[in-house]
Short mmCIF file of C-alpha atoms in Angstrom, two decimals:
data_model
loop_
_atom_site.label_atom_id
_atom_site.label_comp_id
_atom_site.label_asym_id
_atom_site.label_seq_id
_atom_site.Cartn_x
_atom_site.Cartn_y
_atom_site.Cartn_z
CA MET A 7 -34.02 20.03 84.68
CA ASN A 8 -37.17 20.31 83.30
CA THR A 9 -39.21 16.70 82.75
CA LEU A 10 -39.34 13.27 84.51
CA THR A 11 -37.14 12.29 81.40
CA ASP A 12 -34.68 14.87 81.80
CA PHE A 13 -34.78 13.64 85.81
CA TYR A 14 -34.64 9.70 84.90
CA THR A 15 -31.69 10.28 82.03
CA SER A 16 -29.58 12.17 85.47
CA LEU A 17 -30.30 9.44 87.26
CA ASP A 18 -28.80 7.05 84.65
CA SER A 19 -25.98 8.79 84.68
CA LEU A 20 -25.57 8.97 88.21
CA PHE A 21 -26.39 5.04 88.48
CA ARG A 22 -24.31 3.76 85.37
CA SER A 23 -20.79 4.81 87.21
CA ALA A 24 -22.01 2.71 90.24
CA LYS A 25 -20.44 -0.36 90.25
CA THR A 26 -21.03 -2.06 93.89
CA ARG A 27 -24.00 -1.40 96.23
CA THR A 28 -22.35 1.00 98.24
CA GLU A 29 -22.02 3.12 95.39
CA ALA A 30 -25.34 2.65 94.27
CA PHE A 31 -26.97 3.43 97.50
CA ALA A 32 -24.48 6.44 97.46
CA ALA A 33 -25.98 7.51 94.09
CA ALA A 34 -29.55 6.95 95.32
CA ASN A 35 -28.58 9.40 98.60
CA ARG A 36 -27.10 11.95 96.52
CA ALA A 37 -30.52 11.74 94.21
CA ALA A 38 -32.59 12.07 96.88
CA GLU A 39 -30.48 14.83 98.85
CA HIS A 40 -31.32 16.82 96.13
CA LEU A 41 -34.66 16.90 96.25
CA GLY A 42 -34.22 17.26 100.32
CA PHE A 43 -34.69 13.82 101.39
CA PRO A 44 -30.99 13.43 103.07
CA HIS A 45 -31.76 10.13 104.91
CA VAL A 46 -32.62 6.78 102.69
CA ILE A 47 -33.25 3.40 103.73
CA HIS A 48 -33.76 0.23 101.53
CA ALA A 49 -35.56 -2.28 103.59
CA PRO A 50 -36.58 -5.69 102.49
CA VAL A 51 -39.85 -6.96 103.95
CA ARG A 52 -40.81 -10.46 102.38
CA ASN A 53 -39.12 -13.25 100.05
CA HIS A 54 -35.50 -11.57 99.81
CA PRO A 55 -32.41 -12.66 101.51
CA ASN A 56 -32.52 -9.51 103.31
CA ALA A 57 -35.57 -9.58 104.78
CA ALA A 58 -35.28 -11.01 108.29
CA GLN A 59 -32.27 -7.97 108.84
CA ASN A 60 -33.37 -4.58 110.03
CA TRP A 61 -32.26 -3.04 106.57
CA ALA A 62 -30.37 -3.97 103.67
CA ALA A 63 -28.71 -0.45 103.54
CA THR A 64 -29.47 2.64 105.36
CA SER A 65 -28.25 6.39 105.44
CA TYR A 66 -30.99 7.31 108.57
CA PRO A 67 -29.24 8.94 111.46
CA ASP A 68 -26.84 6.93 114.26
CA ASP A 69 -29.28 7.77 117.11
CA TRP A 70 -32.70 6.04 115.02
CA GLN A 71 -30.42 3.04 113.96
CA ARG A 72 -29.49 2.68 117.55
CA LEU A 73 -33.07 2.80 118.85
CA TYR A 74 -34.80 0.55 116.03
CA ALA A 75 -32.42 -2.26 116.81
CA GLU A 76 -32.76 -1.76 120.76
CA LYS A 77 -36.82 -1.65 120.65
CA ARG A 78 -37.15 -4.38 117.99
CA TYR A 79 -38.67 -2.28 115.66
CA LEU A 80 -38.63 -4.85 112.96
CA GLU A 81 -41.22 -7.38 114.73
CA ARG A 82 -43.75 -4.33 115.06
CA ASN A 83 -42.80 -2.00 112.06
CA PRO A 84 -45.91 -0.27 111.04
CA ILE A 85 -44.42 0.35 107.65
CA ARG A 86 -43.09 -2.83 107.17
CA ARG A 87 -46.74 -3.89 107.27
CA HIS A 88 -48.40 -1.52 105.29
CA THR A 89 -45.41 -1.91 102.70
CA LEU A 90 -47.01 -5.55 102.37
CA ILE A 91 -50.47 -4.45 101.16
CA THR A 92 -50.04 -1.23 99.13
CA SER A 93 -48.28 -0.65 95.71
CA GLN A 94 -48.69 3.09 96.24
CA PRO A 95 -46.27 5.39 98.08
CA PHE A 96 -47.22 6.59 101.39
CA ARG A 97 -46.56 9.26 103.64
CA TRP A 98 -45.62 8.30 107.51
CA SER A 99 -47.91 11.04 108.74
CA THR A 100 -50.60 9.54 106.86
CA LEU A 101 -49.81 5.84 107.74
CA GLU A 102 -49.43 7.20 111.70
CA GLN A 103 -52.73 9.29 111.35
CA ASN A 104 -54.66 5.78 110.95
CA LEU A 105 -52.74 3.65 113.84
CA PRO A 106 -53.82 3.19 117.34
CA ILE A 107 -51.87 5.46 119.43
CA GLU A 108 -49.57 2.47 120.99
CA GLN A 109 -48.65 2.00 117.48
CA ARG A 110 -47.13 4.94 117.22
CA GLU A 111 -44.07 5.18 119.02
CA LEU A 112 -41.73 4.46 115.85
CA PHE A 113 -42.73 8.04 114.07
CA HIS A 114 -41.96 9.59 117.95
CA ASP A 115 -38.55 8.39 117.62
CA CYS A 116 -38.05 8.90 113.67
CA ARG A 117 -39.09 12.88 114.92
CA SER A 118 -36.80 12.74 118.21
CA THR A 119 -33.90 11.94 116.03
CA GLY A 120 -33.87 14.33 113.33
CA MET A 121 -36.73 13.16 110.62
CA ALA A 122 -39.36 14.68 110.76
CA GLU A 123 -41.28 13.59 107.85
CA GLY A 124 -40.79 10.12 105.19
CA ILE A 125 -41.88 9.03 101.57
CA VAL A 126 -42.22 5.25 101.56
CA VAL A 127 -42.24 3.62 97.84
CA PRO A 128 -43.01 -0.01 98.25
CA VAL A 129 -41.54 -2.28 95.25
CA HIS A 130 -43.53 -5.48 94.69
CA GLY A 131 -41.23 -8.43 93.03
CA PRO A 132 -42.18 -11.68 91.60
CA TRP A 133 -43.38 -14.05 93.95
CA GLY A 134 -44.20 -12.26 96.44
CA GLN A 135 -41.25 -9.98 96.66
CA ALA A 136 -41.91 -6.64 98.79
CA ILE A 137 -39.30 -4.07 99.82
CA ALA A 138 -39.57 -0.92 101.45
CA ILE A 139 -37.25 2.21 100.48
CA GLY A 140 -37.96 4.99 102.51
CA PHE A 141 -36.90 8.48 101.95
CA ALA A 142 -36.83 10.82 105.16
CA CYS A 143 -36.30 14.62 105.46
CA GLN A 144 -35.66 17.20 108.26
CA ASP A 145 -37.97 19.51 107.34
CA ALA A 146 -41.98 18.21 106.83
CA ASP A 147 -42.59 21.15 104.05
CA ALA A 148 -39.75 19.48 102.02
CA ALA A 149 -42.13 16.40 101.64
CA ASP A 150 -44.19 17.83 98.60
CA GLU A 151 -46.26 16.02 96.73
CA ARG A 152 -44.45 16.69 93.76
CA SER A 153 -41.34 14.73 94.60
CA VAL A 154 -42.66 11.45 94.79
CA PRO A 155 -42.96 10.62 91.27
CA LEU A 156 -39.00 11.38 91.31
CA LEU A 157 -38.72 9.05 94.25
CA GLN A 158 -40.15 6.50 92.72
CA LEU A 159 -37.91 6.68 90.01
CA ILE A 160 -34.81 6.47 92.34
CA ALA A 161 -36.32 3.91 94.14
CA LEU A 162 -36.61 1.56 91.02
CA ARG A 163 -32.94 2.25 89.92
CA LEU A 164 -31.54 1.08 93.56
CA HIS A 165 -33.63 -1.58 94.05
CA HIS A 166 -32.82 -3.01 90.42
CA LEU A 167 -28.91 -2.76 91.65
CA PHE A 168 -29.66 -4.23 95.10
CA ASP A 169 -31.57 -7.01 93.32
CA GLN A 170 -28.46 -8.34 91.11
CA PRO A 171 -25.89 -10.46 92.22
CA PRO A 172 -22.76 -8.89 93.58
CA PRO A 173 -20.05 -8.55 90.92
CA ASN A 174 -17.48 -11.23 90.70
CA PRO A 175 -14.33 -10.15 91.50
CA SER A 176 -12.32 -12.41 89.43
CA ALA A 177 -14.09 -11.47 86.42
CA MET B 24 -39.79 21.09 89.76
CA PRO B 25 -40.31 18.74 86.22
CA SER B 26 -42.74 19.75 84.51
CA GLN B 27 -44.14 16.39 83.63
CA ALA B 28 -44.94 15.86 87.01
CA THR B 29 -47.81 18.20 86.74
CA ASP B 30 -48.54 16.23 83.47
CA LEU B 31 -48.35 13.11 85.90
CA ARG B 32 -50.57 14.94 88.32
CA ASP B 33 -53.23 15.59 84.99
CA PHE B 34 -52.83 11.93 84.38
CA LEU B 35 -53.71 10.84 87.98
CA ASP B 36 -56.48 12.97 88.24
CA CYS B 37 -58.15 11.67 85.07
CA LEU B 38 -57.33 8.04 85.78
CA GLN B 39 -59.24 8.23 88.96
CA ARG B 40 -62.07 8.98 87.25
CA THR B 41 -62.28 6.07 84.45
CA PRO B 42 -64.86 3.51 85.64
CA SER B 43 -63.70 0.38 83.78
CA PRO B 44 -60.43 -1.05 82.62
CA ALA B 45 -60.70 -0.40 79.22
CA ALA B 46 -61.39 3.59 80.05
CA ALA B 47 -58.02 3.50 82.42
CA PHE B 48 -55.97 1.73 79.55
CA ALA B 49 -57.46 4.03 76.73
CA HIS B 50 -56.46 6.96 78.97
CA LEU B 51 -53.00 5.94 79.59
CA TYR B 52 -52.58 5.17 75.53
CA ARG B 53 -53.45 8.79 74.96
CA THR B 54 -50.90 9.81 77.58
CA VAL B 55 -48.15 7.85 75.84
CA ALA B 56 -49.04 8.13 72.30
CA ARG B 57 -48.34 12.16 72.93
CA HIS B 58 -44.55 10.97 72.88
CA GLY B 59 -45.17 9.68 69.00
CA LEU B 60 -45.75 5.67 70.36
CA ARG B 61 -47.83 3.83 67.87
CA GLY B 62 -49.51 1.47 70.23
CA ALA B 63 -49.54 -0.35 73.56
CA VAL B 64 -50.56 -4.03 74.83
CA TYR B 65 -51.79 -4.21 78.50
CA THR B 66 -52.31 -8.49 79.41
CA GLY B 67 -53.24 -9.31 83.32
CA THR B 68 -55.15 -11.23 85.40
CA TYR B 69 -57.67 -8.39 85.82
CA THR B 70 -59.11 -8.35 82.47
CA ARG B 71 -60.40 -10.82 80.90
CA LYS B 72 -58.26 -10.40 77.47
CA PRO B 73 -55.49 -8.10 76.72
CA LEU B 74 -56.39 -4.77 76.25
CA PHE B 75 -54.52 -2.63 73.23
CA HIS B 76 -54.71 0.10 71.35
CA ASP B 77 -52.80 1.36 68.12
CA ASP B 78 -52.64 3.39 65.01
CA ARG B 79 -54.73 0.74 63.33
CA SER B 80 -51.85 -0.07 60.86
CA VAL B 81 -50.49 -2.90 63.23
CA SER B 82 -53.52 -4.00 64.63
CA THR B 83 -53.60 -6.92 62.32
CA TRP B 84 -50.17 -8.08 63.79
CA ILE B 85 -50.95 -7.26 67.62
CA ARG B 86 -53.53 -9.77 67.08
CA HIS B 87 -51.57 -12.66 65.66
CA TYR B 88 -48.82 -12.09 68.09
CA LEU B 89 -51.61 -12.14 71.00
CA GLU B 90 -53.14 -15.09 69.05
CA GLN B 91 -49.55 -17.45 68.72
CA GLY B 92 -49.10 -16.85 72.40
CA TYR B 93 -45.78 -14.87 71.49
CA LEU B 94 -46.33 -13.27 74.71
CA ASP B 95 -44.99 -16.69 76.31
CA ILE B 96 -41.94 -16.88 74.35
CA ASP B 97 -41.06 -13.51 73.13
CA PRO B 98 -37.45 -12.92 74.62
CA PRO B 99 -38.14 -9.12 76.29
CA SER B 100 -41.38 -10.60 77.98
CA ILE B 101 -39.64 -13.40 79.62
CA GLU B 102 -37.08 -10.99 80.81
CA ALA B 103 -39.35 -8.60 81.99
CA ARG B 104 -40.60 -10.98 84.57
CA LYS B 105 -37.67 -11.59 86.32
CA THR B 106 -36.73 -7.70 86.87
CA HIS B 107 -37.92 -4.45 87.68
CA LEU B 108 -37.01 -2.47 85.23
CA PRO B 109 -38.30 -1.86 81.34
CA GLN B 110 -37.38 -3.98 79.31
CA PRO B 111 -36.23 -2.28 75.70
CA TRP B 112 -36.76 -4.64 72.67
CA ILE B 113 -33.64 -3.69 71.04
CA ALA B 114 -31.61 -5.03 73.87
CA HIS B 115 -33.07 -8.26 73.71
CA GLN B 116 -32.64 -8.85 69.54
CA ASP B 117 -31.30 -12.22 67.99
CA ALA B 118 -29.21 -14.09 70.22
CA PRO B 119 -27.23 -17.24 69.39
CA HIS B 120 -29.73 -19.43 71.64
CA TYR B 121 -33.13 -18.18 70.21
CA THR B 122 -35.32 -20.73 68.94
CA GLU B 123 -36.62 -20.40 65.41
CA GLN B 124 -39.69 -19.18 66.64
CA GLN B 125 -38.53 -16.45 68.52
CA ARG B 126 -36.54 -15.77 65.57
CA ARG B 127 -39.72 -15.32 63.56
CA ILE B 128 -40.81 -12.85 65.85
CA TYR B 129 -37.96 -10.69 65.57
CA GLN B 130 -38.69 -10.97 61.56
CA GLU B 131 -42.27 -10.01 61.64
CA ILE B 132 -41.24 -7.06 63.99
CA GLN B 133 -38.75 -5.64 61.71
CA GLU B 134 -41.57 -6.21 58.89
CA PHE B 135 -43.99 -3.92 60.51
CA GLY B 136 -41.18 -1.69 61.31
CA LEU B 137 -41.54 -1.91 64.72
CA GLU B 138 -38.38 -2.99 66.14
CA LEU B 139 -38.50 0.55 68.88
CA GLY B 140 -40.88 -1.36 71.38
CA THR B 141 -40.54 -1.62 75.32
CA ASP B 142 -42.27 -4.34 78.23
CA ILE B 143 -42.71 -3.42 81.31
CA ILE B 144 -43.77 -5.79 83.98
CA ILE B 145 -45.98 -4.75 86.95
CA ASN B 146 -46.22 -6.72 90.31
CA ASP B 147 -48.94 -5.98 92.93
CA PRO B 148 -49.24 -6.90 96.55
CA ALA B 149 -51.56 -9.23 95.70
CA GLY B 150 -48.89 -11.34 93.90
CA GLU B 151 -50.91 -10.85 90.39
CA SER B 152 -48.94 -9.49 87.71
CA ALA B 153 -48.92 -7.70 84.02
CA LEU B 154 -47.16 -7.29 81.29
CA CYS B 155 -47.61 -3.88 79.47
CA PHE B 156 -45.88 -3.44 76.44
CA TYR B 157 -45.18 -0.34 74.19
CA TYR B 158 -44.00 -0.38 70.95
CA GLY B 159 -43.48 1.56 66.82
CA ALA B 160 -41.35 5.02 68.55
CA GLU B 161 -40.62 7.51 65.89
CA HIS B 162 -36.87 7.25 67.19
CA ARG B 163 -34.64 5.89 69.41
CA ASP B 164 -34.02 8.19 71.70
CA ALA B 165 -37.48 9.34 72.32
CA HIS B 166 -38.69 6.07 72.96
CA SER B 167 -36.16 4.55 75.19
CA LEU B 168 -36.30 7.87 77.65
CA HIS B 169 -39.95 8.19 77.21
CA ILE B 170 -40.76 5.02 78.24
CA THR B 171 -38.35 4.74 81.49
CA GLY B 172 -39.62 8.35 82.64
CA LEU B 173 -43.28 9.02 82.88
CA THR B 174 -44.58 5.51 80.71
CA TYR B 175 -43.27 3.16 83.72
CA LEU B 176 -45.20 5.46 86.19
CA THR B 177 -48.04 5.78 84.34
CA THR B 178 -48.29 2.29 83.79
CA HIS B 179 -48.02 1.11 87.32
CA TYR B 180 -50.58 3.86 88.11
CA THR B 181 -52.96 2.75 85.69
CA HIS B 182 -52.27 -0.97 86.97
CA GLU B 183 -52.82 -0.38 90.34
CA HIS B 184 -56.22 1.66 89.14
CA ILE B 185 -57.14 -1.68 87.36
CA ARG B 186 -56.80 -3.61 90.15
CA GLN B 187 -58.79 -1.18 92.54
CA LEU B 188 -61.70 -1.55 89.89
CA TYR B 189 -61.24 -5.17 90.00
CA LYS B 190 -61.28 -5.89 93.68
CA PRO B 191 -64.58 -5.02 94.65
CA ALA B 192 -66.26 -7.17 92.10
CA ALA B 193 -64.03 -10.29 93.73
CA LEU B 194 -65.27 -9.16 97.35
CA VAL B 195 -68.46 -9.10 95.96
CA ALA B 196 -68.38 -12.29 94.09
CA HIS B 197 -67.56 -13.90 97.36
CA GLU B 198 -69.88 -11.90 100.03
CA ILE B 199 -66.50 -11.08 101.51
CA SER B 200 -66.92 -7.87 103.63
CA ALA B 201 -63.84 -5.43 103.90
CA ARG B 202 -63.12 -6.23 107.81
CA GLU B 203 -63.19 -9.98 106.90
CA ARG B 204 -60.75 -9.11 104.29
CA ASP B 205 -58.45 -7.30 106.75
CA CYS B 206 -58.24 -9.76 109.13
CA LEU B 207 -57.89 -12.46 106.72
CA ALA B 208 -54.98 -10.23 105.03
CA TRP B 209 -53.27 -9.94 108.35
CA LEU B 210 -53.27 -13.16 109.04
CA SER B 211 -51.94 -14.23 105.69
CA GLU B 212 -48.98 -12.11 106.88
CA GLY B 213 -49.00 -14.40 110.26
CA LEU B 214 -50.36 -12.12 113.12
CA ASN B 215 -52.34 -14.11 115.48
CA ALA B 216 -56.16 -13.05 116.42
CA ALA B 217 -54.67 -11.17 119.07
CA GLU B 218 -52.41 -9.24 117.11
CA ILE B 219 -55.24 -8.71 114.36
CA ALA B 220 -57.18 -7.29 116.99
CA GLU B 221 -54.58 -4.83 118.10
CA ARG B 222 -54.04 -3.69 114.88
CA LEU B 223 -57.43 -3.17 113.54
CA ALA B 224 -58.34 -1.75 116.89
CA ILE B 225 -61.21 -4.53 117.37
CA ARG B 226 -61.96 -7.25 119.90
CA GLU B 227 -60.26 -10.60 119.41
CA ARG B 228 -63.67 -12.60 119.85
CA THR B 229 -64.58 -10.39 117.01
CA VAL B 230 -61.65 -11.10 114.93
CA HIS B 231 -62.65 -15.17 115.23
CA PHE B 232 -65.98 -14.23 114.01
CA HIS B 233 -65.04 -12.08 111.08
CA LEU B 234 -62.28 -15.24 109.85
CA SER B 235 -64.68 -17.66 110.74
CA ASN B 236 -67.13 -16.09 108.55
CA ALA B 237 -64.52 -15.50 105.65
CA ARG B 238 -63.82 -19.11 105.96
CA ARG B 239 -67.81 -20.41 105.35
CA LYS B 240 -67.86 -17.81 102.71
CA LEU B 241 -64.71 -19.37 100.61
CA LYS B 242 -66.14 -22.72 101.33
CA ALA B 243 -62.38 -23.45 103.00
CA SER B 244 -62.30 -26.38 105.48
CA SER B 245 -59.52 -24.50 107.33
CA LEU B 246 -58.01 -21.14 107.56
CA PRO B 247 -54.92 -21.60 105.61
CA GLN B 248 -57.37 -22.60 102.88
CA ALA B 249 -59.19 -19.93 102.79
CA ILE B 250 -56.04 -17.75 102.48
CA ALA B 251 -54.94 -19.40 99.59
CA LYS B 252 -58.61 -19.39 97.97
CA ALA B 253 -58.70 -15.90 98.88
CA ILE B 254 -55.29 -15.01 97.22
CA ARG B 255 -56.26 -17.24 94.21
CA HIS B 256 -59.50 -15.18 93.91
CA SER B 257 -57.73 -11.77 94.10
CA ILE B 258 -59.57 -10.94 97.39
CA LEU B 259 -56.12 -10.59 98.82
#
C-alpha cells in the first residue's frame, strides 16, 4: 500500500461488502486495527438521533463502557465538548493537558482500562450535526501523526454508512 | 505508511503560511492539479465571491456556471449538501426527473469535455458550509480515486484554514475578545455560568462580566439574541 488513494481504495472494498451498520462498524474496526488502533467509537454529539446516548457503536473495552455509564461521563465528557468547537482531529493527551485537573478523570479511566492514547476525528454535518469518532490504541507510540489522515478517511466512510437509513428488509 | 501522507504534511506546512483565502485556494489547486485536474471552484461564507482556478480553456464556462446560479440547481451540488461523501458528477448524469435547466447544465458540461467532476461539501463547527468542486480529469479512475483520497482531505484542511483567517476579522469587527467568545460558545452549548467558570478556570463573576460585554458589543437585548448574532456573524 503506497498512497492515500490505495488506502482509500482498500477501504472502499472493505466497506462495499458491509450490508448492515454492524458490518460497517466491523469494517472500520478492521481498518483501524491495521493501523494500530484496535478500539473504535462512533459517538453522535449533536443533532443526531443517537446524540442522547453514550455512543451509537463502540469496541472500547467492556470495563471502560461500564465505568463510562456508572460515572455518567456523557454529561461531562470533555471530548464531546471539544468536538463541538473544532473540525480538526485531536489527541486525548493534547486535550487533557489543556484541562483543569478535576476534568481529567475520563482519561485516567481510559488508561486504567487499557487505552493509552486516542485520536478523535470530529465530523460536522449539515444543520449543526456533530459526531465524535474515536480511535484508541494500547500503546501511545502507535498514535503516530501519519495515521491521522488515514483515520480521517475511515471516519468519513464509517459515518456515511451510519448516516444512511437502515436497509428495508422487505426490499 | 502511504507516501501521499508525506505529500499531505508538505501541503499542510505550506497551507499554514498562506496569508489569504485566495492564496490558500491557489495552494490547494496547485496540489490537485498535479493529479491531472483542470480546474477547481470554492464557494462559501468566508469568501466574498467564489474562488476558482483552471487551465483557462474553461474559464468562460465556469464564469457562466456561477453567474447563472447553476450551483443551486446542479444535481451533484444539491446532493452534496445532504451528505459527507464526495459526489462524482458521473453518478448524477441525466435522470427522468431533471428539469430542462438541469439537463442544459449537463449538455454544456459535455460540450466543454468536463464530464468528470466531483463536488465536496464541507460543514464546520460554526454551522457554516462551503462547496468545492473539481473538474476535468484526464480519465475516470484517476479522477475518482484521487478526488476521494488526498483531495477530500486537502479540501477540508483548506476550508479550515480559510475559516481561521476569517475568524479574527469577525472578532475584530465586533471588538469581541477571545475570552468573551469562549464564554458565548459554552453558553450556546447549554452550560451555565458556574459550569463555564469551571471549564475556563475563571470566577463565575468574571463569566457574567464577559457575557455582559459580549451582549453589549453585539448590540443584543438578551443573551440568546447575542448567541444568534454571534453565530450569524461567524464569531461562534
